[in-house]
CSV table of C-alpha atoms in Angstrom, one decimal:
chain,number,residue,atom,x,y,z
A,1,MET,CA,58.0,-10.2,-31.6
A,2,ARG,CA,56.5,-6.8,-31.1
A,3,PHE,CA,55.2,-5.7,-27.7
A,4,PRO,CA,51.9,-3.8,-27.6
A,5,LYS,CA,52.1,0.0,-27.3
A,6,ILE,CA,51.3,0.0,-23.6
A,7,ALA,CA,51.3,-3.4,-21.9
A,8,ALA,CA,50.1,-4.1,-18.4
A,9,ALA,CA,52.8,-5.3,-16.0
A,10,THR,CA,51.2,-8.7,-15.8
A,11,ALA,CA,51.6,-9.2,-19.5
A,12,VAL,CA,55.3,-9.3,-19.4
A,13,VAL,CA,56.5,-12.6,-20.9
A,14,LEU,CA,60.1,-13.2,-21.9
A,15,LEU,CA,60.7,-16.0,-24.4
A,16,ALA,CA,64.3,-17.3,-24.5
A,17,ALA,CA,63.9,-18.3,-28.1
A,18,ALA,CA,62.7,-14.9,-29.3
A,19,CYS,CA,64.8,-12.3,-31.1
A,20,GLY,CA,67.4,-10.3,-29.2
A,21,GLY,CA,66.2,-6.9,-30.2
A,22,GLY,CA,63.0,-4.9,-29.9
A,23,SER,CA,62.8,-3.8,-33.6
A,24,ASP,CA,61.3,-5.6,-36.5
A,25,ASP,CA,63.8,-4.9,-39.2
A,26,SER,CA,67.1,-6.7,-39.0
A,27,SER,CA,68.4,-5.4,-42.4
A,28,GLY,CA,70.1,-2.4,-40.9
A,29,GLY,CA,67.6,0.1,-42.4
A,30,GLU,CA,65.1,2.3,-40.6
A,31,ALA,CA,63.4,0.4,-37.8
A,32,GLU,CA,59.7,-0.3,-38.0
A,33,SER,CA,59.4,0.0,-34.3
A,34,LEU,CA,61.5,0.5,-31.2
A,35,THR,CA,60.8,-1.1,-27.8
A,36,VAL,CA,61.2,0.7,-24.5
A,37,TRP,CA,61.3,-1.2,-21.2
A,38,VAL,CA,60.0,1.0,-18.3
A,39,MET,CA,60.2,-0.1,-14.7
A,40,GLY,CA,56.9,-0.1,-12.8
A,41,THR,CA,53.3,-0.5,-13.8
A,42,SER,CA,51.1,1.2,-16.4
A,43,GLN,CA,49.0,4.2,-15.4
A,44,ASP,CA,46.9,6.5,-17.5
A,45,PRO,CA,49.2,9.5,-17.1
A,46,LEU,CA,52.2,7.4,-18.2
A,47,VAL,CA,50.3,6.1,-21.2
A,48,GLU,CA,49.6,9.7,-22.3
A,49,TYR,CA,53.2,10.6,-21.7
A,50,PHE,CA,54.5,7.9,-24.0
A,51,ASP,CA,51.9,8.7,-26.7
A,52,ASN,CA,53.2,12.3,-26.7
A,53,ALA,CA,56.8,11.0,-26.8
A,54,GLU,CA,56.1,8.8,-29.8
A,55,ALA,CA,54.6,11.8,-31.6
A,56,ARG,CA,57.7,13.8,-30.9
A,57,PHE,CA,60.0,11.0,-32.0
A,58,GLN,CA,58.0,10.5,-35.2
A,59,GLU,CA,58.7,14.1,-36.2
A,60,THR,CA,62.2,13.0,-37.2
A,61,HIS,CA,61.5,9.3,-37.6
A,62,PRO,CA,58.1,9.1,-39.4
A,63,GLY,CA,56.3,5.8,-39.1
A,64,VAL,CA,58.6,4.3,-36.5
A,65,GLU,CA,56.3,3.1,-33.7
A,66,VAL,CA,57.4,3.2,-30.0
A,67,ASP,CA,56.3,0.1,-28.2
A,68,VAL,CA,56.4,0.4,-24.4
A,69,GLU,CA,56.6,-2.5,-22.0
A,70,PHE,CA,56.2,-2.0,-18.3
A,71,ILE,CA,58.4,-4.3,-16.2
A,72,PRO,CA,57.7,-4.6,-12.4
A,73,TRP,CA,60.8,-3.6,-10.4
A,74,PRO,CA,60.9,-7.0,-8.7
A,75,ASP,CA,61.1,-8.7,-12.1
A,76,ALA,CA,63.8,-6.4,-13.6
A,77,GLN,CA,66.8,-8.6,-12.7
A,78,GLU,CA,65.3,-11.7,-14.3
A,79,SER,CA,63.9,-9.8,-17.3
A,80,ILE,CA,67.2,-8.2,-18.2
A,81,THR,CA,69.2,-11.4,-17.5
A,82,ASN,CA,66.8,-13.3,-19.9
A,83,ALA,CA,67.3,-10.6,-22.5
A,84,LEU,CA,71.0,-11.0,-22.3
A,85,ALA,CA,70.6,-14.7,-22.8
A,86,GLY,CA,68.8,-14.2,-26.1
A,87,GLY,CA,65.3,-13.5,-25.0
A,88,ASP,CA,63.1,-10.6,-25.9
A,89,ALA,CA,65.0,-7.5,-25.4
A,90,PRO,CA,64.4,-3.7,-25.6
A,91,ASP,CA,66.1,-1.0,-27.6
A,92,VAL,CA,65.9,1.5,-24.8
A,93,LEU,CA,66.0,0.4,-21.2
A,94,GLU,CA,65.3,2.2,-17.9
A,95,VAL,CA,67.5,1.0,-15.0
A,96,GLY,CA,68.0,2.4,-11.5
A,97,ASN,CA,70.8,5.0,-11.5
A,98,ASP,CA,72.6,2.9,-9.0
A,99,GLN,CA,72.4,-0.1,-11.3
A,100,VAL,CA,74.1,1.3,-14.4
A,101,ALA,CA,77.6,0.1,-13.4
A,102,GLY,CA,76.4,-3.4,-12.6
A,103,TRP,CA,74.6,-3.9,-15.9
A,104,ALA,CA,77.4,-2.2,-17.8
A,105,ALA,CA,79.8,-4.7,-16.3
A,106,GLN,CA,77.6,-7.6,-17.4
A,107,GLY,CA,77.5,-6.3,-21.0
A,108,ALA,CA,73.9,-5.4,-21.1
A,109,LEU,CA,74.3,-1.7,-22.0
A,110,LEU,CA,75.7,0.0,-25.1
A,111,ASP,CA,78.6,2.5,-24.9
A,112,ILE,CA,76.9,5.8,-25.7
A,113,SER,CA,79.8,8.1,-24.9
A,114,GLU,CA,80.2,9.5,-28.4
A,115,GLN,CA,76.5,10.1,-28.8
A,116,VAL,CA,76.2,11.9,-25.4
A,117,GLY,CA,79.3,13.9,-26.3
A,118,GLY,CA,77.5,15.2,-29.4
A,119,TRP,CA,74.2,15.9,-27.7
A,120,ASP,CA,74.0,19.6,-26.8
A,121,THR,CA,71.2,19.1,-24.3
A,122,ALA,CA,73.5,17.0,-22.1
A,123,ALA,CA,75.3,20.2,-21.0
A,124,GLY,CA,72.2,21.1,-19.0
A,125,ILE,CA,72.0,17.8,-17.1
A,126,ASP,CA,73.2,17.7,-13.5
A,127,GLU,CA,76.9,17.0,-13.9
A,128,ASN,CA,77.2,14.6,-11.0
A,129,ALA,CA,74.1,12.7,-12.1
A,130,LEU,CA,75.5,12.3,-15.6
A,131,GLU,CA,78.8,11.1,-14.2
A,132,TYR,CA,76.9,8.5,-12.2
A,133,GLY,CA,75.8,7.0,-15.6
A,134,THR,CA,79.4,6.0,-16.3
A,135,TYR,CA,81.4,2.9,-15.6
A,136,GLU,CA,85.2,2.8,-16.0
A,137,GLY,CA,85.1,6.1,-17.8
A,138,VAL,CA,82.5,5.0,-20.3
A,139,GLN,CA,79.0,6.6,-20.6
A,140,TYR,CA,76.3,4.0,-20.5
A,141,GLY,CA,73.3,5.9,-19.1
A,142,VAL,CA,71.7,9.3,-19.1
A,143,PRO,CA,69.7,10.4,-16.0
A,144,TRP,CA,66.0,10.4,-16.6
A,145,PHE,CA,64.6,11.6,-13.3
A,146,SER,CA,65.6,11.9,-9.7
A,147,GLY,CA,64.1,11.7,-6.3
A,148,VAL,CA,65.4,12.8,-3.0
A,149,ARG,CA,64.6,12.4,0.7
A,150,THR,CA,63.7,15.3,2.9
A,151,LEU,CA,62.8,15.9,6.5
A,152,TYR,CA,59.1,15.4,7.2
A,153,TYR,CA,57.8,17.3,10.2
A,154,ARG,CA,54.6,18.3,12.0
A,155,ALA,CA,54.2,21.9,10.9
A,156,ASP,CA,51.4,22.5,13.4
A,157,TRP,CA,53.5,21.3,16.3
A,158,LEU,CA,56.5,23.4,15.4
A,159,ARG,CA,54.3,26.5,15.0
A,160,GLU,CA,52.9,25.9,18.5
A,161,LEU,CA,56.4,25.4,19.9
A,162,GLY,CA,57.7,28.5,18.1
A,163,HIS,CA,60.3,26.6,16.1
A,164,GLU,CA,61.3,26.6,12.5
A,165,PRO,CA,62.2,23.3,10.9
A,166,PRO,CA,65.7,22.3,12.1
A,167,ALA,CA,68.5,23.2,9.7
A,168,THR,CA,71.4,21.9,11.8
A,169,TRP,CA,72.2,19.0,14.0
A,170,ASP,CA,71.9,21.1,17.2
A,171,GLU,CA,68.5,22.4,16.1
A,172,LEU,CA,67.4,18.8,15.2
A,173,VAL,CA,68.1,17.8,18.8
A,174,GLU,CA,66.6,20.9,20.3
A,175,VAL,CA,63.3,20.6,18.3
A,176,SER,CA,63.1,16.8,18.9
A,177,GLU,CA,63.4,17.3,22.6
A,178,ALA,CA,60.8,20.1,22.6
A,179,ILE,CA,58.3,17.8,20.7
A,180,GLN,CA,58.9,15.0,23.1
A,181,GLU,CA,58.4,17.2,26.1
A,182,GLU,CA,55.2,18.8,24.8
A,183,TYR,CA,53.5,16.0,22.9
A,184,ASP,CA,54.9,12.9,24.7
A,185,VAL,CA,56.0,11.3,21.4
A,186,PRO,CA,59.5,10.8,19.9
A,187,GLY,CA,60.8,13.9,18.3
A,188,PHE,CA,62.8,12.2,15.5
A,189,ALA,CA,63.3,8.7,14.1
A,190,ALA,CA,66.8,7.5,13.3
A,191,PRO,CA,66.5,3.9,12.0
A,192,THR,CA,69.8,2.1,11.9
A,193,ASP,CA,69.1,0.2,8.6
A,194,PHE,CA,69.0,3.4,6.6
A,195,THR,CA,72.1,3.9,4.4
A,196,ASN,CA,70.6,6.8,2.5
A,197,GLY,CA,69.9,8.7,5.7
A,198,ILE,CA,73.2,7.9,7.4
A,199,ALA,CA,75.1,9.0,4.3
A,200,SER,CA,73.5,12.5,4.5
A,201,PHE,CA,74.9,12.9,8.0
A,202,ILE,CA,78.3,11.8,6.9
A,203,TRP,CA,78.4,14.0,3.8
A,204,SER,CA,77.1,17.0,5.7
A,205,ASN,CA,80.1,16.7,8.1
A,206,GLY,CA,82.6,16.6,5.3
A,207,GLY,CA,83.0,12.9,5.4
A,208,GLU,CA,83.0,10.2,2.8
A,209,ILE,CA,82.0,6.5,2.6
A,210,ALA,CA,84.6,5.4,0.0
A,211,THR,CA,86.7,7.1,-2.7
A,212,GLN,CA,88.5,5.7,-5.7
A,213,ASN,CA,92.3,6.1,-6.0
A,214,GLY,CA,93.2,5.0,-9.5
A,215,ASP,CA,91.8,1.5,-9.9
A,216,THR,CA,91.6,1.0,-6.1
A,217,TRP,CA,88.7,1.8,-3.8
A,218,GLU,CA,89.6,3.1,-0.4
A,219,GLY,CA,87.2,3.0,2.6
A,220,ASN,CA,86.7,6.3,4.4
A,221,LEU,CA,84.8,5.1,7.4
A,222,THR,CA,87.7,5.7,9.7
A,223,ASP,CA,88.2,9.4,8.7
A,224,PRO,CA,87.5,11.7,11.7
A,225,ALA,CA,84.7,13.5,9.9
A,226,THR,CA,82.9,10.2,9.1
A,227,VAL,CA,83.4,8.8,12.6
A,228,GLU,CA,82.0,12.0,14.1
A,229,ALA,CA,78.9,11.9,11.9
A,230,VAL,CA,78.2,8.2,12.5
A,231,GLU,CA,78.7,8.7,16.3
A,232,PHE,CA,76.2,11.6,16.2
A,233,TYR,CA,73.6,9.5,14.2
A,234,ALA,CA,74.0,6.6,16.7
A,235,SER,CA,73.7,9.0,19.6
A,236,LEU,CA,70.2,10.0,18.5
A,237,THR,CA,69.2,6.6,19.6
A,238,THR,CA,71.5,6.1,22.6
A,239,ASP,CA,70.5,9.6,24.0
A,240,GLY,CA,66.8,8.8,23.7
A,241,ILE,CA,65.9,11.2,20.8
A,242,SER,CA,65.0,8.2,18.6
A,243,PRO,CA,63.1,5.2,20.1
A,244,GLN,CA,64.7,1.8,20.5
A,245,GLY,CA,61.9,0.4,18.3
A,246,TYR,CA,63.7,1.8,15.3
A,247,VAL,CA,66.9,-0.1,16.0
A,248,GLY,CA,67.6,-2.6,13.3
A,249,GLU,CA,64.8,-1.2,11.1
A,250,ASN,CA,64.6,0.9,8.0
A,251,GLU,CA,62.7,4.2,7.5
A,252,LEU,CA,59.5,2.4,6.6
A,253,VAL,CA,58.9,1.5,10.2
A,254,ALA,CA,58.5,5.3,11.0
A,255,LEU,CA,55.9,6.0,8.3
A,256,ALA,CA,52.8,4.9,10.1
A,257,ASP,CA,53.9,6.6,13.3
A,258,MET,CA,54.3,9.9,11.3
A,259,ALA,CA,50.9,9.5,9.7
A,260,ASN,CA,49.2,8.9,13.1
A,261,SER,CA,50.7,11.6,15.3
A,262,GLU,CA,53.1,9.2,17.0
A,263,LEU,CA,56.3,10.9,15.7
A,264,GLY,CA,57.4,14.5,15.2
A,265,MET,CA,60.0,14.2,12.4
A,266,TYR,CA,61.7,11.6,10.1
A,267,ILE,CA,63.5,11.4,6.8
A,268,ASP,CA,61.8,9.9,3.7
A,269,GLY,CA,61.1,10.5,0.1
A,270,GLY,CA,58.1,12.2,-1.6
A,271,TRP,CA,56.8,8.7,-2.5
A,272,ALA,CA,56.0,8.2,1.2
A,273,LEU,CA,53.0,10.6,1.1
A,274,GLY,CA,50.9,8.0,-0.7
A,275,SER,CA,51.6,5.4,2.0
A,276,MET,CA,50.8,7.9,4.7
A,277,GLU,CA,47.4,8.5,3.1
A,278,GLU,CA,46.7,4.8,3.3
A,279,GLN,CA,47.8,4.4,6.9
A,280,ALA,CA,46.5,7.6,8.5
A,281,GLU,CA,43.6,6.9,10.8
A,282,ASP,CA,42.7,10.6,10.7
A,283,PRO,CA,43.4,11.9,7.2
A,284,ALA,CA,43.2,15.5,8.5
A,285,VAL,CA,46.6,14.9,10.2
A,286,LEU,CA,48.3,14.8,6.7
A,287,GLU,CA,47.4,18.5,6.2
A,288,ASN,CA,49.9,19.3,8.9
A,289,ILE,CA,52.8,17.2,7.6
A,290,ALA,CA,55.3,19.3,5.7
A,291,SER,CA,58.8,18.8,4.5
A,292,ALA,CA,62.1,20.7,4.7
A,293,PRO,CA,65.7,20.0,3.5
A,294,ILE,CA,67.6,17.5,5.7
A,295,PRO,CA,69.5,19.3,8.5
A,296,GLY,CA,73.3,18.8,8.4
A,297,ALA,CA,76.1,19.6,10.7
A,298,ASP,CA,76.0,23.3,10.0
A,299,GLY,CA,73.3,23.6,7.3
A,300,ILE,CA,71.5,21.7,4.6
A,301,ALA,CA,72.8,18.2,4.2
A,302,PRO,CA,73.7,16.6,0.9
A,303,VAL,CA,71.4,13.7,-0.1
A,304,PHE,CA,71.6,10.7,-2.4
A,305,ALA,CA,69.7,11.4,-5.6
A,306,GLY,CA,67.9,8.2,-6.3
A,307,GLY,CA,66.2,7.8,-9.7
A,308,SER,CA,66.6,6.1,-13.0
A,309,ALA,CA,68.8,6.3,-16.1
A,310,LEU,CA,67.9,5.7,-19.7
A,311,THR,CA,70.2,3.3,-21.5
A,312,VAL,CA,70.5,1.6,-24.9
A,313,PHE,CA,70.4,-2.1,-24.7
A,314,THR,CA,73.5,-3.8,-26.1
A,315,THR,CA,71.6,-6.1,-28.6
A,316,THR,CA,69.6,-3.3,-30.4
A,317,GLU,CA,69.8,-3.6,-34.1
A,318,HIS,CA,69.2,0.2,-34.4
A,319,PRO,CA,71.5,2.0,-32.0
A,320,ASP,CA,71.3,5.4,-33.7
A,321,GLU,CA,67.5,5.4,-33.7
A,322,ALA,CA,67.5,4.0,-30.1
A,323,PHE,CA,69.7,6.9,-28.9
A,324,ASP,CA,67.5,9.4,-30.8
A,325,LEU,CA,64.5,8.0,-28.9
A,326,LEU,CA,66.5,8.2,-25.6
A,327,THR,CA,67.0,11.9,-26.3
A,328,VAL,CA,63.3,12.5,-26.8
A,329,LEU,CA,62.5,10.8,-23.5
A,330,GLY,CA,65.4,12.4,-21.7
A,331,ASP,CA,65.7,16.0,-22.9
A,332,GLU,CA,64.2,18.8,-20.9
A,333,GLU,CA,60.7,18.3,-22.2
A,334,GLY,CA,60.7,14.5,-22.0
A,335,GLY,CA,62.6,14.3,-18.7
A,336,LYS,CA,60.4,16.9,-17.0
A,337,GLY,CA,57.3,15.4,-18.5
A,338,TYR,CA,58.0,12.0,-17.1
A,339,ALA,CA,59.2,13.3,-13.7
A,340,ASP,CA,56.0,15.3,-13.3
A,341,VAL,CA,53.7,12.4,-14.0
A,342,ALA,CA,55.8,9.9,-12.0
A,343,GLY,CA,56.1,12.2,-9.0
A,344,PHE,CA,59.9,12.9,-9.2
A,345,PHE,CA,62.1,15.7,-10.4
A,346,PRO,CA,63.9,16.4,-13.7
A,347,ALA,CA,67.7,16.0,-13.9
A,348,TYR,CA,68.1,19.6,-15.1
A,349,PRO,CA,69.2,22.0,-12.2
A,350,ALA,CA,67.9,25.1,-14.1
A,351,LEU,CA,64.4,23.7,-14.2
A,352,LEU,CA,64.4,23.2,-10.4
A,353,GLU,CA,65.1,26.9,-9.9
A,354,THR,CA,61.8,27.9,-11.5
A,355,PRO,CA,58.7,29.1,-9.6
A,356,GLU,CA,56.9,25.9,-10.6
A,357,TYR,CA,59.1,24.0,-8.2
A,358,GLN,CA,60.4,26.6,-5.7
A,359,GLU,CA,56.9,28.1,-5.0
A,360,ASP,CA,55.0,24.8,-4.7
A,361,PRO,CA,54.7,24.1,-1.0
A,362,GLU,CA,54.6,20.3,-1.7
A,363,ARG,CA,57.7,20.3,-3.9
A,364,ALA,CA,59.8,23.3,-2.7
A,365,ALA,CA,61.8,21.5,-0.1
A,366,ALA,CA,62.7,18.6,-2.4
A,367,ALA,CA,63.5,20.9,-5.2
A,368,THR,CA,65.9,22.8,-2.9
A,369,GLN,CA,67.3,19.5,-1.7
A,370,MET,CA,67.8,18.3,-5.3
A,371,GLN,CA,70.4,21.1,-5.7
A,372,ASN,CA,72.6,19.5,-3.1
A,373,THR,CA,73.0,15.9,-4.1
A,374,ARG,CA,75.7,13.2,-3.9
A,375,PHE,CA,76.1,9.6,-5.2
A,376,PHE,CA,77.4,6.4,-3.8
A,377,PRO,CA,80.5,4.6,-5.2
A,378,THR,CA,80.2,4.0,-8.9
A,379,THR,CA,81.0,0.3,-8.9
A,380,PRO,CA,79.0,-2.9,-9.4
A,381,ARG,CA,80.4,-3.9,-6.0
A,382,TRP,CA,78.4,-1.2,-4.1
A,383,THR,CA,75.3,-3.4,-4.1
A,384,ALA,CA,77.3,-6.2,-2.5
A,385,ALA,CA,78.7,-3.9,0.1
A,386,ASP,CA,75.5,-2.1,1.0
A,387,GLN,CA,72.4,-4.2,0.2
A,388,ASP,CA,74.0,-7.6,0.7
A,389,SER,CA,76.5,-7.0,3.5
A,390,LYS,CA,74.9,-3.9,5.0
A,391,ILE,CA,78.3,-2.6,6.1
A,392,LEU,CA,77.3,0.9,7.1
A,393,PRO,CA,74.0,0.1,8.7
A,394,GLY,CA,75.6,-2.8,10.5
A,395,ALA,CA,78.3,-0.5,11.9
A,396,VAL,CA,75.7,1.9,13.2
A,397,LEU,CA,73.7,-1.0,14.7
A,398,ASP,CA,76.8,-2.2,16.5
A,399,ILE,CA,77.6,1.2,17.9
A,400,VAL,CA,74.0,1.7,19.1
A,401,ARG,CA,74.3,-1.6,20.9
A,402,GLY,CA,77.4,-0.4,22.8
A,403,GLY,CA,80.3,-1.1,20.4
A,404,ASP,CA,83.3,1.3,20.4
A,405,ALA,CA,82.8,3.5,17.3
A,406,GLU,CA,86.5,3.6,16.2
A,407,GLU,CA,86.8,-0.2,16.6
A,408,VAL,CA,83.5,-0.9,14.8
A,409,LEU,CA,84.2,1.5,12.0
A,410,GLY,CA,87.8,0.2,11.6
A,411,ALA,CA,86.5,-3.3,11.0
A,412,ALA,CA,83.7,-2.1,8.7
A,413,ASN,CA,86.2,-0.1,6.7
A,414,GLU,CA,88.4,-3.1,6.0
A,415,GLU,CA,85.4,-5.1,5.0
A,416,LEU,CA,84.1,-2.3,2.7
A,417,ALA,CA,87.5,-1.9,0.9
A,418,SER,CA,87.7,-5.7,0.5
A,419,ILE,CA,84.3,-6.0,-1.1
A,420,LEU,CA,84.6,-2.9,-3.3
A,421,ASN,CA,87.9,-4.2,-4.7
A,422,GLU,CA,86.8,-7.7,-5.5
A,423,PRO,CA,87.0,-8.5,-9.2
A,424,VAL,CA,83.8,-7.8,-11.1
A,425,GLU,CA,82.6,-11.1,-12.7
């Protein structure tokens, strides 16, 4: 069954009885077509991007069509699971970069270590991002694009107060207090259900969440640097910098406040700007919202680089051609092209240093932040520890509610190690 070149998200239909690969030719010869599953919904700039990618691919594979199917993110789990069970399946698959280990453990992704090792372009990819596409030492994914969070702030207020955007924890407190005193709104939002934000504070202080020692994961939540960072983050609420209304909430709760002059600063990704436009009662306010790198203990804080990876699906009948297509999508031209139309950043550090990014006021802060990134534990069990059990956010919540930091983090550390070391099914 061949998907249409560009299919709307609502057209996704997975048939359990259909073939297991996206190509038409099962004889082992050149494919007639290759199928790519892309997460999200079809938009005109994306259609143009894939048309160009197909033309580039056909320079070396004449006549091989590239069929693109858009899969809504909420449907990804079911779609990939059905493909593994024998339903319609892609040749090339986009997955979240934090999902590579999980799908690799379930047998959905092809080992592409040898191909990546022979791909010269891979040398220019962010080394840590490329490493995040491995599981148990095997390369399963190549980073396609990345996105990071930055500090959003009211540029007009800071100018009036005579402050630069805060670059350290001390400056964050100082500027927050000045905003609150002058404008009678909270200076900064520190939601407790915000692993990505909390992690930046931990990493900036030299702490870790968990590290791997051989085959065993060890929790690092009781390390002094981690404890100090978590205590500081919690103190932003207990000391009145961040409102009680953000306790138990994620960063989305602060978005409308930022868009409507009810908050001075908060941490979020570039994707938040579109939502601010929808929620701002006075659109003119958005002209005064700028961004800067996240302040750390003594300087710019590391940040989790979210994004997606390109993978080859395990059932493809044409793995060589599928990898060739992956390289067209994921090389400097393809990776940058997709990142630009999708509102993210390419996974090539050298590109981020160019004037195109560094001199663009809307992208400069994130481009700088992209050069200081970190990643969560590379294990399928991280989702269970974070999204399911909310170990780190839960610990922060307990401390904000009066729990002793060392006792709370000690218990959380035991739970974290236990979950991360559970056998992968």
